[in-house]
mmCIF file of C-alpha atoms in Angstrom:
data_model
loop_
_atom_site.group_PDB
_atom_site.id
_atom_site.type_symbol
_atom_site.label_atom_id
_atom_site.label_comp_id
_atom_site.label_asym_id
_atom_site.label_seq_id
_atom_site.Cartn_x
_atom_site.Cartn_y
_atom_site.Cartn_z
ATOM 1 C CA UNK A 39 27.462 186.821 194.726
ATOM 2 C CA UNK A 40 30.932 186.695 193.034
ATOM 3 C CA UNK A 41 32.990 189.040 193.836
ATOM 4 C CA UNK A 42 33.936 190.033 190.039
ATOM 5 C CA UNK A 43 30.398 190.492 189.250
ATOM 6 C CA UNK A 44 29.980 192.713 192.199
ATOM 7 C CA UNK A 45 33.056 195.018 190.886
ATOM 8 C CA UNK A 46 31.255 194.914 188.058
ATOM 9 C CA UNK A 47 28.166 195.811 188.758
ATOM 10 C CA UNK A 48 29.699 198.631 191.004
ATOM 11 C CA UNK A 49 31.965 199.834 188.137
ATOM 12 C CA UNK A 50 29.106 199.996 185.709
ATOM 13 C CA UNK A 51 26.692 201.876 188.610
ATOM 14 C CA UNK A 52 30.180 204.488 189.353
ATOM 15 C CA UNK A 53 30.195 205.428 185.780
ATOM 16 C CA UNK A 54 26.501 205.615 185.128
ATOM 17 C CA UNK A 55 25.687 207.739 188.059
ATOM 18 C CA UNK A 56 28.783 210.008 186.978
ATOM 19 C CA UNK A 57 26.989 210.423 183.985
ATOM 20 C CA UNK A 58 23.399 210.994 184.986
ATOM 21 C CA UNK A 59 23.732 212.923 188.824
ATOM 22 C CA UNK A 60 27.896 213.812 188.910
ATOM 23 C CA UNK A 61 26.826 215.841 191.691
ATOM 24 C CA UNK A 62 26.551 213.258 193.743
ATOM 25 C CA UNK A 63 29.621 211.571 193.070
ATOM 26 C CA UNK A 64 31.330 212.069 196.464
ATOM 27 C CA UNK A 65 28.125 210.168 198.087
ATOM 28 C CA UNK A 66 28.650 207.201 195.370
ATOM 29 C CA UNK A 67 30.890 205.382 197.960
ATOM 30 C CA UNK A 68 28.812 205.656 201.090
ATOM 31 C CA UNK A 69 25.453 205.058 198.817
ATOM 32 C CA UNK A 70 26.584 201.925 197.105
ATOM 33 C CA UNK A 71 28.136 200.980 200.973
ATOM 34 C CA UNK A 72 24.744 201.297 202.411
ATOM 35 C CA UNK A 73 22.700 199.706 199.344
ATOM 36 C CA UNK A 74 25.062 196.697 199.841
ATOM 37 C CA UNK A 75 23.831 196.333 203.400
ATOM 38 C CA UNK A 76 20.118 196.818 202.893
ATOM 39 C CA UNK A 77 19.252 197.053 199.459
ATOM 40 C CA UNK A 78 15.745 198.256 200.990
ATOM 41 C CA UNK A 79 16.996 201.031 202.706
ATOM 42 C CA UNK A 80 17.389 203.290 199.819
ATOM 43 C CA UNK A 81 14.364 202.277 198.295
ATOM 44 C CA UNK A 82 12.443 203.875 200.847
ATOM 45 C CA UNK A 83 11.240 200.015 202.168
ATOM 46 C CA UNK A 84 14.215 200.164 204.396
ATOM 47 C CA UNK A 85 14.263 199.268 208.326
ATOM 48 C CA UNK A 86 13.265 202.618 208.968
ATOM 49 C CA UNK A 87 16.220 203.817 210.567
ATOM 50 C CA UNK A 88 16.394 207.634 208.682
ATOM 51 C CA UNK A 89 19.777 208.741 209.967
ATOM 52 C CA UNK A 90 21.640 205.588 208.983
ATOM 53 C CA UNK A 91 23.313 207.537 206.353
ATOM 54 C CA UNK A 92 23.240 210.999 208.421
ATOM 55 C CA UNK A 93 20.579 212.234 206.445
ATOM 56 C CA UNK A 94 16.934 211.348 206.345
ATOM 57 C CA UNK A 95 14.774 209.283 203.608
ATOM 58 C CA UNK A 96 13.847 212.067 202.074
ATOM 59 C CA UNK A 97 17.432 213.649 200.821
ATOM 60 C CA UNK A 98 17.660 209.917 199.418
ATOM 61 C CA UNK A 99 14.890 210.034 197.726
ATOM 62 C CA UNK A 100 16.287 213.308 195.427
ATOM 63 C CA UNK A 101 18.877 211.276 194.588
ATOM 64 C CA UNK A 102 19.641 209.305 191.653
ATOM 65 C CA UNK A 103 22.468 207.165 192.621
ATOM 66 C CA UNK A 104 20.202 205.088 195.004
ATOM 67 C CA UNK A 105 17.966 204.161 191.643
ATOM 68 C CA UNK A 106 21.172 203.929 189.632
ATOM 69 C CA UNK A 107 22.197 200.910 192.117
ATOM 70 C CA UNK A 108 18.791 199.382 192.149
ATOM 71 C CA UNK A 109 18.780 199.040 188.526
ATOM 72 C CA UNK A 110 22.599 197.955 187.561
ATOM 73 C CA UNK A 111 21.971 195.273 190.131
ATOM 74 C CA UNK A 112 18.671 194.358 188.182
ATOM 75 C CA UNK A 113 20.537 194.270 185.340
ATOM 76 C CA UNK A 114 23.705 192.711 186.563
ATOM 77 C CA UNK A 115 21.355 189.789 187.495
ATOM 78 C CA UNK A 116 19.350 189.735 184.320
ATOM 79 C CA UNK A 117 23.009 189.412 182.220
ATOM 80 C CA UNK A 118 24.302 186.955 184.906
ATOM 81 C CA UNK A 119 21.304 184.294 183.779
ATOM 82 C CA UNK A 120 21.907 185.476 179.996
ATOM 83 C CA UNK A 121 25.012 184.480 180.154
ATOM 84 C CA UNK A 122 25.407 182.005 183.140
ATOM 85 C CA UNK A 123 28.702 180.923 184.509
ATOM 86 C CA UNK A 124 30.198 182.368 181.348
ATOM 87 C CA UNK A 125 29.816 186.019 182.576
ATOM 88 C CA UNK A 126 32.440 185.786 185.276
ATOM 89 C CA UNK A 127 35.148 184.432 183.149
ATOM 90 C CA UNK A 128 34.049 187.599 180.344
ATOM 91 C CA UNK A 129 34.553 190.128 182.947
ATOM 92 C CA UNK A 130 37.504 189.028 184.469
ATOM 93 C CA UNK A 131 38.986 189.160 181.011
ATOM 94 C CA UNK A 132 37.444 192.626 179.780
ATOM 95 C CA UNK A 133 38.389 194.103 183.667
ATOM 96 C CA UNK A 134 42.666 193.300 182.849
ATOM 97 C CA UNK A 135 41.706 195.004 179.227
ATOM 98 C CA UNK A 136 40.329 198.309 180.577
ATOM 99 C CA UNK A 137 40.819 201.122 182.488
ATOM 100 C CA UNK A 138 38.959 200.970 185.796
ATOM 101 C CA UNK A 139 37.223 203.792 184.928
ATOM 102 C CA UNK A 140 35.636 202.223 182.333
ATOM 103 C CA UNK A 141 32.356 199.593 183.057
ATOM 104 C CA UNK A 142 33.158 195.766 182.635
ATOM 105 C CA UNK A 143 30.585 194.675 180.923
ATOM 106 C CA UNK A 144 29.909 191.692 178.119
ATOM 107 C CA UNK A 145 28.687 192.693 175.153
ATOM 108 C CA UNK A 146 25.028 192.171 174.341
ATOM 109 C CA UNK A 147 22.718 192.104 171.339
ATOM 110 C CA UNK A 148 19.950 194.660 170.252
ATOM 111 C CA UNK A 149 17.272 191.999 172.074
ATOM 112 C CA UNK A 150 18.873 192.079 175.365
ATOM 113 C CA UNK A 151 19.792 195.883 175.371
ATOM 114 C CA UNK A 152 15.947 196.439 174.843
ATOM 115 C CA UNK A 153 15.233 194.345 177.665
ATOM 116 C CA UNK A 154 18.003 195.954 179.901
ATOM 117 C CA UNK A 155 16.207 199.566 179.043
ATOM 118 C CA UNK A 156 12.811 197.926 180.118
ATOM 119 C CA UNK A 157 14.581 196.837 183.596
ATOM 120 C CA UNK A 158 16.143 200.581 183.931
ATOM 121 C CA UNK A 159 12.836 202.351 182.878
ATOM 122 C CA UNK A 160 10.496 199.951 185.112
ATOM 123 C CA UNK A 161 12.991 200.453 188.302
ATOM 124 C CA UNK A 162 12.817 204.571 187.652
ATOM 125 C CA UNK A 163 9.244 203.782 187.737
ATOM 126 C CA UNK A 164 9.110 202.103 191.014
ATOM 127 C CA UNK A 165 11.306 205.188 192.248
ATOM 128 C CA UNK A 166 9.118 207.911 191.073
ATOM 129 C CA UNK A 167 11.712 209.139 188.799
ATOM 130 C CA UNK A 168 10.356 211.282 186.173
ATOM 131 C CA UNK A 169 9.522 210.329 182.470
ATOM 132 C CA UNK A 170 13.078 212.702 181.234
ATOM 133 C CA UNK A 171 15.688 211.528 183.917
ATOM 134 C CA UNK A 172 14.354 207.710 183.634
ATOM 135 C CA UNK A 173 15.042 207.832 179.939
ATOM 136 C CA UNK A 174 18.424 209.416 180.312
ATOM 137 C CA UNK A 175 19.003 206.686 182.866
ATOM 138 C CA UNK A 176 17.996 203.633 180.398
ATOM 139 C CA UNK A 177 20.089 205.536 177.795
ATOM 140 C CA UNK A 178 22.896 205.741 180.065
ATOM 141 C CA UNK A 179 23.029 202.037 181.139
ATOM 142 C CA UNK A 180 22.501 200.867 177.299
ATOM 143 C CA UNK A 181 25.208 203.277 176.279
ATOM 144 C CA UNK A 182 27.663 201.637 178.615
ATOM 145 C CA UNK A 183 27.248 198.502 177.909
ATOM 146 C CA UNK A 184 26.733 199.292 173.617
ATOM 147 C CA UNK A 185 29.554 200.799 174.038
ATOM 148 C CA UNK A 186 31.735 198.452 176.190
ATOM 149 C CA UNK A 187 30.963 195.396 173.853
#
C-alpha cells in the first residue's frame, strides 16, 4: 500500500482512538505495530500466539484501539477506490497543510460519510462492541474526516 495512505490511515486511527479510548494511548504504537503485521491477530482470528503482544487475547479484546484500526483501514480502502489514484496526491497536499496531529484526510460528501459510518458501525459489530461505544466510534471517524474537509 502507499506509504502516504498508510500515514494516513495511521494519523486518522492516532487521533480517533485519542478520542474514543485515550487511555490507551501509550499502547497505540505497539497496537497499530502488531495490526500491521497480522491484521488477524487483534481481531481475535489471529495465529493464536496470545503473548505476542505480552498480554493475552482477552486484554485485546477490552480494547478499542484494535477496532479503531480495523475500521480506519476499512475506510482508508473504501476512500482509496472513491477517489482512486487521486487520493494520494490529496493527502500529500493536506499532510504539508496540517499539523501532524491533525488526520489527513480528503474531504467527502454527506453520501460517502453515511457509508463510512456504515463501515465503522458494521466493524464494531463484528468486534462485539456495544450499541453506545460503536456509535461514538462512527461519530468519531465522520467527525474527523467532516471536519478535515
Amino acid at each position: 500500500m502507499d506509504s502516504d495512505i498508510v500515514t494516513a490511515e495511521q494519523d486518522l486511527a492516532r487521533w480517533v482512538a485519542a478520542q474514543v479510548a485515550p487511555e490507551e494511548d501509550e499502547l497505540f504504537t505497539v497496537l497499530d505495530a502488531a495490526y500491521r503485521k497480522d491484521p488477524a491477530l487483534l481481531s481475535g482470528r489471529g495465529s493464536g500466539d496470545d503473548e505476542m503482544l505480552g498480554f493475552g487475547v482477552e486484554t485485546v479484546a477490552a480494547l478499542m484501539t484494535p477496532v479503531v484500526l480495523a475500521a480506519v483501514t476499512e475506510v482508508m480502502r473504501y476512500l482509496t477506490e472513491q477517489y482512486g489514484t487521486t487520493l494520494r496526491a490529496r493527502l500529500s497536499l493536506r499532510r504539508t497543510r496540517r499539523e501532524a496531529a491533525e488526520p489527513a484526510t480528503p474531504a467527502i460528501d454527506d453520501a460517502q460519510l453515511a457509508h463510512v459510518r456504515s463501515i465503522v458501525l458494521d466493524k464494531c459489530t463484528q468486534a462485539g462492541i456495544d450499541e453506545g461505544r460503536s456509535r461514538l466510534l462512527a461519530d468519531s471517524v465522520a467527525g474527523a474526516l467532516r471536519n478535515d474537509g
